[in-house]
Coordinates of C-alpha atoms in Angstrom, one line a residue:
M1 CA -19.5 -52.2 65.9
A2 CA -17.7 -51.5 62.7
T3 CA -19.8 -51.3 59.6
T4 CA -19.0 -51.3 55.9
A5 CA -22.0 -49.1 55.0
S6 CA -19.7 -46.4 53.5
V7 CA -17.8 -48.9 51.4
S8 CA -19.2 -50.4 48.2
P9 CA -19.9 -54.2 48.3
A10 CA -17.4 -54.7 45.4
R11 CA -14.5 -52.9 47.2
A12 CA -15.3 -54.6 50.5
C13 CA -15.2 -58.0 48.7
A14 CA -11.9 -57.2 46.9
Y15 CA -10.3 -55.9 50.2
A16 CA -11.3 -59.2 51.9
V17 CA -9.9 -61.3 49.1
V18 CA -6.5 -59.4 49.0
R19 CA -6.2 -59.8 52.8
R20 CA -7.0 -63.5 52.7
V21 CA -4.5 -64.1 49.9
F22 CA -1.5 -62.3 51.5
E23 CA -2.3 -62.8 55.2
Q24 CA -3.8 -66.3 55.3
G25 CA -2.3 -67.9 52.2
A26 CA -5.7 -68.4 50.5
Y27 CA -6.0 -69.1 46.9
A28 CA -7.4 -66.0 45.1
D29 CA -10.1 -67.8 43.1
R30 CA -11.4 -69.7 46.1
A31 CA -11.3 -66.6 48.3
F32 CA -13.1 -64.6 45.7
H33 CA -15.9 -67.1 45.2
A34 CA -16.5 -67.3 48.9
Q35 CA -16.5 -63.5 49.3
A36 CA -18.5 -62.6 46.2
R37 CA -21.7 -64.4 47.1
G38 CA -24.7 -62.1 46.7
L39 CA -23.0 -59.6 44.5
D40 CA -24.8 -58.6 41.3
H41 CA -23.1 -59.0 37.9
R42 CA -21.7 -55.5 37.8
E43 CA -20.4 -55.5 41.3
R44 CA -18.9 -59.0 40.8
S45 CA -17.1 -58.0 37.7
F46 CA -15.5 -54.9 39.3
A47 CA -14.6 -56.8 42.5
M48 CA -12.9 -59.5 40.5
A49 CA -10.9 -57.1 38.4
L50 CA -9.9 -55.1 41.5
A51 CA -9.0 -58.2 43.6
Y52 CA -7.2 -60.2 41.0
G53 CA -5.4 -57.1 39.6
T54 CA -4.2 -56.1 43.1
V55 CA -2.9 -59.6 43.7
Q56 CA -1.2 -59.7 40.3
R57 CA 0.4 -56.3 40.5
K58 CA 1.6 -56.5 44.1
A59 CA 5.3 -55.8 43.3
T60 CA 4.5 -52.7 41.2
L61 CA 2.1 -51.4 43.8
D62 CA 4.5 -52.0 46.7
H63 CA 7.2 -50.1 44.8
V64 CA 4.9 -47.1 44.5
I65 CA 4.0 -47.3 48.2
E66 CA 7.6 -47.3 49.2
R67 CA 8.3 -44.3 47.0
L68 CA 5.4 -42.3 48.4
S69 CA 5.5 -43.3 52.0
D70 CA 9.3 -43.5 52.5
R71 CA 9.0 -46.7 54.5
P72 CA 9.3 -50.4 53.5
V73 CA 6.0 -52.3 53.1
S74 CA 7.3 -54.8 55.6
R75 CA 6.7 -52.2 58.3
L76 CA 3.1 -51.5 57.5
D77 CA 0.2 -53.2 59.3
P78 CA -1.4 -55.8 56.9
P79 CA -4.9 -54.0 56.9
V80 CA -3.2 -50.7 56.0
L81 CA -1.1 -52.3 53.3
A82 CA -4.1 -54.0 51.8
A83 CA -6.0 -50.7 51.7
L84 CA -3.0 -48.9 50.1
R85 CA -2.6 -51.6 47.4
L86 CA -6.3 -51.6 46.6
G87 CA -6.4 -47.8 46.4
L88 CA -3.3 -47.6 44.2
M89 CA -4.6 -50.3 41.9
Q90 CA -7.7 -48.2 41.2
L91 CA -5.8 -44.9 40.8
L92 CA -2.9 -46.1 38.6
L93 CA -3.8 -49.4 36.9
L94 CA -7.5 -49.7 36.4
D95 CA -9.4 -47.6 33.9
G96 CA -12.7 -45.8 34.6
V97 CA -12.5 -45.6 38.4
A98 CA -13.3 -42.2 40.0
E99 CA -10.3 -40.9 42.0
H100 CA -12.4 -39.6 44.9
A101 CA -14.2 -42.9 45.3
A102 CA -11.0 -44.9 45.2
V103 CA -9.4 -42.7 47.8
H104 CA -12.4 -42.2 50.1
E105 CA -13.4 -45.9 50.2
S106 CA -9.8 -47.1 50.7
V107 CA -9.5 -44.7 53.7
Q108 CA -12.8 -46.0 55.1
L109 CA -11.5 -49.6 54.8
A110 CA -8.4 -48.6 56.8
K111 CA -10.6 -46.8 59.4
L112 CA -12.7 -50.0 59.9
H113 CA -9.8 -52.4 60.2
A114 CA -6.8 -50.3 61.3
P115 CA -8.0 -46.9 62.5
G116 CA -4.5 -45.7 63.4
G117 CA -3.4 -46.1 59.8
S118 CA -6.1 -44.3 57.9
G119 CA -4.2 -41.1 57.9
L120 CA -1.3 -42.7 56.2
V121 CA -3.6 -44.3 53.6
N122 CA -5.2 -40.9 52.9
A123 CA -1.8 -39.1 52.6
V124 CA -0.3 -41.7 50.3
L125 CA -3.3 -42.0 48.0
R126 CA -3.6 -38.2 47.8
R127 CA 0.0 -38.0 46.8
A128 CA -0.4 -40.8 44.3
G129 CA -3.1 -38.8 42.6
R130 CA -0.5 -36.2 41.8
E131 CA 2.7 -38.3 41.5
G132 CA 1.9 -42.0 41.1
R133 CA 1.3 -42.1 37.4
A134 CA 4.8 -40.6 36.7
I135 CA 6.3 -43.3 38.9
V136 CA 4.6 -46.1 37.1
D137 CA 5.3 -44.6 33.6
G138 CA 9.0 -44.3 34.6
L139 CA 9.4 -48.0 35.3
H140 CA 11.5 -49.9 32.7
D141 CA 12.6 -53.5 32.1
R142 CA 16.2 -53.2 31.0
T143 CA 17.3 -55.7 33.6
P144 CA 15.6 -58.7 35.2
A145 CA 15.4 -56.8 38.6
D146 CA 13.8 -53.8 36.9
A147 CA 11.4 -56.0 34.9
A148 CA 10.3 -57.8 38.1
V149 CA 9.0 -54.4 39.4
K150 CA 7.5 -53.2 36.2
H151 CA 5.7 -56.4 35.3
S152 CA 5.2 -57.5 39.0
V153 CA 6.8 -60.9 39.2
P154 CA 9.4 -62.4 41.6
V155 CA 12.9 -61.5 40.6
W156 CA 13.9 -65.1 40.3
L157 CA 11.2 -65.6 37.6
A158 CA 12.4 -62.7 35.5
E159 CA 15.9 -64.0 35.8
L160 CA 14.8 -67.5 34.8
W161 CA 13.1 -66.3 31.6
W162 CA 16.0 -63.9 30.8
R163 CA 18.4 -66.9 31.0
E164 CA 16.3 -69.4 29.2
L165 CA 14.5 -67.3 26.6
G166 CA 16.8 -64.3 26.1
A167 CA 16.1 -60.7 27.1
E168 CA 13.8 -59.7 24.2
R169 CA 11.6 -62.8 24.5
A170 CA 11.5 -62.5 28.3
R171 CA 10.3 -58.9 28.1
S172 CA 7.6 -60.0 25.6
L173 CA 6.4 -62.8 27.9
L174 CA 6.5 -60.6 31.0
A175 CA 4.4 -58.0 29.3
A176 CA 1.8 -60.6 28.4
V177 CA 1.3 -62.1 31.9
N178 CA -0.7 -59.2 33.2
R179 CA -3.1 -58.9 30.2
P180 CA -6.6 -60.4 30.6
A181 CA -6.5 -64.2 30.2
E182 CA -8.1 -65.8 27.2
S183 CA -11.7 -66.7 27.7
A184 CA -12.6 -69.9 25.9
V185 CA -14.9 -72.9 26.3
R186 CA -15.1 -76.3 24.8
A187 CA -18.4 -77.7 23.6
N188 CA -19.1 -81.2 25.0
T189 CA -19.8 -82.9 21.7
L190 CA -21.3 -85.9 23.5
L191 CA -24.2 -83.6 24.3
T192 CA -23.9 -80.6 21.9
P193 CA -22.4 -81.7 18.6
D194 CA -23.7 -78.5 17.0
V195 CA -21.0 -76.1 18.3
A196 CA -22.6 -73.1 16.4
A197 CA -25.9 -73.7 18.2
L198 CA -24.1 -73.6 21.5
A199 CA -22.3 -70.4 20.5
A200 CA -25.7 -68.8 19.7
D201 CA -27.1 -70.0 23.0
L202 CA -24.4 -68.5 25.2
G203 CA -25.5 -64.9 24.8
V204 CA -22.0 -63.6 24.4
A205 CA -20.0 -62.9 21.2
S206 CA -17.6 -65.6 20.2
H207 CA -15.6 -67.1 17.3
P208 CA -14.5 -70.6 16.5
A209 CA -11.1 -71.6 17.9
P210 CA -8.7 -72.3 14.9
D211 CA -7.9 -76.0 14.4
L212 CA -10.2 -76.9 17.4
P213 CA -13.7 -77.7 16.0
E214 CA -15.2 -78.0 19.5
G215 CA -13.6 -74.8 20.8
L216 CA -15.1 -71.3 21.1
V217 CA -13.1 -68.1 22.0
L218 CA -15.3 -65.7 23.8
E219 CA -15.1 -62.0 23.1
A220 CA -16.6 -60.8 26.4
G221 CA -16.8 -61.9 30.0
F222 CA -18.9 -65.0 30.7
D223 CA -19.5 -66.8 34.0
A224 CA -19.2 -70.3 32.6
H225 CA -19.5 -72.1 36.0
G226 CA -22.7 -70.1 36.7
S227 CA -24.3 -70.9 33.3
P228 CA -27.1 -73.3 32.6
Q229 CA -25.0 -74.8 29.9
W230 CA -22.4 -75.7 32.5
E231 CA -25.1 -77.2 34.7
R232 CA -26.3 -79.3 31.8
G233 CA -22.8 -80.5 31.0
E234 CA -22.8 -78.9 27.6
L235 CA -19.5 -77.0 27.9
M236 CA -16.2 -76.9 29.8
P237 CA -14.2 -73.7 30.4
Q238 CA -10.8 -74.5 28.9
S239 CA -8.1 -72.6 27.1
R240 CA -7.1 -73.4 23.6
A241 CA -3.8 -74.6 24.8
S242 CA -5.4 -77.1 27.2
M243 CA -7.7 -78.3 24.4
T244 CA -4.7 -78.9 22.2
V245 CA -3.5 -81.6 24.5
A246 CA -6.2 -84.1 23.9
R247 CA -6.2 -83.3 20.2
T248 CA -2.5 -84.1 20.1
L249 CA -3.1 -87.5 21.7
A250 CA -5.9 -88.0 19.2
P251 CA -7.7 -91.1 20.6
V252 CA -10.3 -92.8 18.5
P253 CA -13.5 -94.7 19.5
G254 CA -12.8 -98.2 20.8
E255 CA -9.3 -97.6 22.1
R256 CA -7.9 -98.2 25.5
V257 CA -6.7 -94.8 26.9
L258 CA -5.0 -93.9 30.2
D259 CA -5.1 -90.4 31.6
L260 CA -2.7 -90.0 34.5
C261 CA -3.2 -87.1 37.0
A262 CA -6.7 -86.6 35.6
A263 CA -8.4 -84.2 37.9
P264 CA -10.2 -81.8 37.6
G265 CA -11.3 -83.5 34.4
A266 CA -11.2 -81.0 31.5
K267 CA -8.8 -83.1 29.5
T268 CA -10.4 -86.4 30.6
T269 CA -13.8 -85.4 29.3
H270 CA -12.3 -84.1 26.1
L271 CA -10.6 -87.5 25.5
A272 CA -14.0 -89.2 26.1
A273 CA -15.7 -86.9 23.6
L274 CA -13.0 -87.6 21.0
M275 CA -13.5 -91.3 21.6
A276 CA -17.3 -90.8 21.2
D277 CA -17.6 -92.3 24.7
S278 CA -16.6 -95.7 23.2
G279 CA -13.7 -97.7 24.5
E280 CA -12.0 -97.9 27.8
L281 CA -10.8 -94.6 29.5
T282 CA -8.9 -95.0 32.8
A283 CA -8.5 -91.7 34.8
V284 CA -6.0 -91.8 37.6
E285 CA -6.1 -89.3 40.5
R286 CA -4.1 -89.5 43.7
H287 CA -6.4 -87.6 46.1
E288 CA -9.7 -89.1 47.0
G289 CA -11.5 -85.7 47.3
R290 CA -10.3 -84.7 43.8
A291 CA -11.3 -88.2 42.5
R292 CA -14.8 -87.6 43.8
A293 CA -15.0 -84.3 42.1
L294 CA -13.7 -85.9 38.9
R295 CA -16.5 -88.5 39.0
A296 CA -19.0 -85.8 39.5
T297 CA -17.6 -84.0 36.4
L298 CA -17.8 -87.2 34.3
E299 CA -21.4 -87.7 35.4
R300 CA -22.4 -84.1 34.7
M301 CA -20.9 -84.3 31.2
R302 CA -22.5 -87.7 30.6
V303 CA -19.3 -89.7 30.2
T304 CA -19.9 -93.4 30.7
S305 CA -16.7 -95.0 29.2
A306 CA -14.4 -93.7 32.0
R307 CA -13.5 -95.3 35.3
V308 CA -11.6 -93.4 38.0
E309 CA -8.7 -95.0 39.9
V310 CA -7.4 -93.5 43.1
A311 CA -3.7 -94.1 42.9
D312 CA -0.3 -92.5 42.7
A313 CA 0.3 -91.9 39.0
A314 CA 4.0 -92.7 39.4
E315 CA 3.1 -96.2 40.6
F316 CA -0.1 -96.8 38.7
P317 CA 0.9 -99.6 36.3
A318 CA 2.1 -101.8 39.2
A319 CA -0.9 -100.9 41.3
D320 CA -3.3 -101.6 38.4
A321 CA -1.8 -105.0 37.8
T322 CA -2.4 -106.1 41.4
R323 CA -5.7 -104.4 42.3
G324 CA -8.8 -106.5 42.4
S325 CA -12.0 -105.7 40.6
A326 CA -14.0 -105.0 43.7
G327 CA -14.0 -101.8 45.6
D328 CA -14.7 -98.1 45.0
A329 CA -11.3 -97.3 43.5
S330 CA -12.2 -99.1 40.2
R331 CA -15.7 -97.8 39.9
G332 CA -16.6 -95.3 37.2
P333 CA -19.2 -92.5 37.5
A334 CA -22.1 -94.9 37.3
G335 CA -20.6 -97.4 39.8
D336 CA -19.4 -99.9 37.1
A337 CA -16.7 -102.1 38.6
T338 CA -15.7 -103.7 35.3
R339 CA -11.9 -104.2 35.1
G340 CA -9.9 -102.2 32.6
P341 CA -7.0 -103.6 30.7
A342 CA -4.2 -105.2 32.7
A343 CA -1.1 -103.1 33.0
D344 CA 1.0 -105.6 31.1
A345 CA -1.4 -105.6 28.1
G346 CA -0.7 -101.9 27.7
Y347 CA -2.8 -98.9 26.7
D348 CA -3.1 -97.7 23.1
R349 CA -2.7 -94.1 24.2
V350 CA -1.5 -92.5 27.4
L351 CA -1.7 -88.9 28.6
V352 CA 0.9 -87.8 31.1
D353 CA -0.2 -84.3 32.4
P354 CA 1.7 -84.2 35.7
P355 CA 1.6 -81.5 38.4
C356 CA 3.8 -78.6 37.4
S357 CA 4.8 -75.0 38.4
G358 CA 2.0 -73.6 36.2
L359 CA 4.1 -70.7 35.0
G360 CA 2.2 -70.7 31.7
T361 CA -1.0 -69.8 33.4
L362 CA -0.1 -66.6 35.3
Q363 CA -2.8 -64.6 33.5
S364 CA -5.7 -66.7 34.9
R365 CA -4.2 -67.5 38.3
P366 CA -3.3 -64.2 39.9
D367 CA -1.6 -65.4 43.0
L368 CA 0.4 -68.2 41.4
R369 CA 3.5 -66.1 40.7
W370 CA 3.8 -65.5 44.5
R371 CA 3.3 -69.1 45.4
V372 CA 6.0 -70.8 43.3
A373 CA 9.5 -70.9 44.6
P374 CA 12.5 -71.6 42.4
G375 CA 13.5 -74.7 44.3
Q376 CA 10.2 -76.3 43.6
I377 CA 10.9 -76.5 39.9
A378 CA 13.7 -79.1 40.2
E379 CA 11.5 -81.1 42.6
L380 CA 8.6 -81.0 40.2
A381 CA 10.8 -82.0 37.3
A382 CA 12.0 -85.1 39.2
E383 CA 8.4 -86.1 39.9
Q384 CA 7.3 -85.4 36.3
L385 CA 10.0 -87.8 35.1
R386 CA 8.8 -90.5 37.5
I387 CA 5.3 -90.1 36.2
L388 CA 6.4 -90.0 32.6
R389 CA 8.3 -93.3 33.0
A390 CA 5.2 -94.9 34.6
G391 CA 3.1 -93.7 31.7
A392 CA 5.6 -95.1 29.3
A393 CA 5.6 -98.5 31.0
A394 CA 1.8 -98.6 30.7
T395 CA 1.9 -97.9 26.9
R396 CA 1.7 -100.9 24.5
P397 CA 4.4 -101.4 21.8
G398 CA 3.3 -99.2 18.9
G399 CA 1.3 -97.0 21.2
T400 CA 1.3 -93.2 21.7
L401 CA 2.1 -91.1 24.7
V402 CA 1.6 -87.3 25.1
Y403 CA 3.5 -85.4 27.8
S404 CA 2.1 -82.0 28.6
V405 CA 2.8 -79.3 31.2
C406 CA 1.3 -75.8 31.5
T407 CA 4.6 -74.1 32.3
I408 CA 7.4 -72.1 30.7
A409 CA 10.4 -73.6 32.4
R410 CA 13.1 -75.7 30.6
A411 CA 13.6 -78.1 33.5
E412 CA 9.9 -79.2 33.4
S413 CA 9.6 -79.4 29.6
T414 CA 12.6 -80.2 27.4
G415 CA 14.6 -81.2 30.4
V416 CA 12.2 -84.0 31.3
I417 CA 11.8 -85.3 27.8
D418 CA 15.5 -85.2 27.1
A419 CA 16.3 -87.1 30.3
F420 CA 13.6 -89.7 29.5
L421 CA 14.7 -90.3 25.9
A422 CA 18.4 -90.5 26.9
T423 CA 17.6 -93.6 29.0
D424 CA 14.8 -95.3 27.0
T425 CA 15.6 -96.3 23.5
Q426 CA 12.1 -97.7 22.8
W427 CA 10.7 -94.2 22.2
E428 CA 10.9 -91.6 19.6
R429 CA 9.7 -88.0 19.5
D430 CA 6.8 -87.6 17.1
A431 CA 5.7 -84.0 17.6
E432 CA 6.4 -81.0 19.8
I433 CA 4.2 -78.0 20.4
N434 CA 5.1 -74.9 22.4
L435 CA 2.4 -72.3 23.1
A436 CA 2.8 -69.1 25.0
P437 CA 0.6 -66.1 26.0
D438 CA 2.6 -63.5 24.1
A439 CA 3.0 -65.5 20.9
D440 CA -0.3 -67.4 20.8
G441 CA -2.7 -65.5 23.0
T442 CA -3.4 -68.6 25.1
D443 CA -1.9 -70.4 28.1
G444 CA 1.7 -71.4 28.0
F445 CA 2.0 -75.1 27.3
F446 CA 4.7 -77.6 26.4
I447 CA 3.2 -80.6 24.6
V448 CA 5.2 -83.6 23.2
R449 CA 3.9 -86.6 21.5
L450 CA 6.0 -89.8 21.7
H451 CA 5.7 -93.1 19.8
R452 CA 6.7 -96.4 21.3
R453 CA 8.4 -98.6 18.7
E454 CA 6.8 -102.0 17.9
D455 CA 10.0 -103.9 18.8

């Protein structure tokens, strides 16, 4: 029976994650958390860097494989291809990895899962030790097609950013999407109003997030979801860009606030904290499973002012006006079935944070660049406009609406807002914020605040 005794637990974990992502369509983060159980901190950190890096840099790695093996990657058995990608990632794109270990253990993985291909893996990796660095160093980004290989993105994405942002800005953004993602947390001020005390308790260096009093930017790795502070509800892992959304809506205690597309709850719990958990906060989520998880998050972070509604965000105002007060759908985390405001009364503030392509979060979601297809963007934009119009219908005259998407695609950002304002004269643009990894060091977000006229 095959054994992995000659392969380190970290490399075995990374290999399994890479195969699950590319052979089974698994999400990288979910696959990693499943495979990394039992690893110590050092092994876990190395396994994550290796697995996520290999997934991110697939296009670059495949280019090197084809140069050194003289065959297209489409003709390689999946176990062999995974071993090659993993080995090349260590040899060419990760610092501090011993060459002999990278080669030997990649060959061992191939022997265990595809014995007939281990010789190819050995030959290609040995050759990469001599020639691979020159191949990578010789890559350039003068054209979108070249940039797609150098920065490891689909060609269509490089072409999109070239077209919408210009060549210079596109190159800057593409260079940024493979850097380590920002590590930041938000203090839950309902439980930890002293942000400095939380920072001291984390055991990792940090500094305050500019213009975000509850935000901390961490200067080293930190397993937020495995921390006691997370368990106690004292913090939420959240980028500065994501924190900016609730701050832009700026709810105050006592108001009636609607959060459409609320799960997983980072922005919902931020809104509740800014409201001092006072007022009426309605959180809408379409999927029952995600709604249950959202309720658990609200409970963990001690939010009592919110109720979770299971509904289609694009149809929520109509559904809210007809739904009775009984039943689980209108119950908050504590089971409170008290009715929120009727749809025709309107909400003081509405957050529309609809599903999007996520192209502003490529640093922290390694497999996303390979999941999004260009045709999806137009489909998403149409749905985003539907949800925006539903949010607008739920906002009272004189009220405020914030539209936010974590993407860098014109169709999903200015395209949606321009289409909305062209047909609804009750609204005016109050503020617009564009954030990007290369310019701001945080996730890419498009945030617009709209004001509904009193008349």
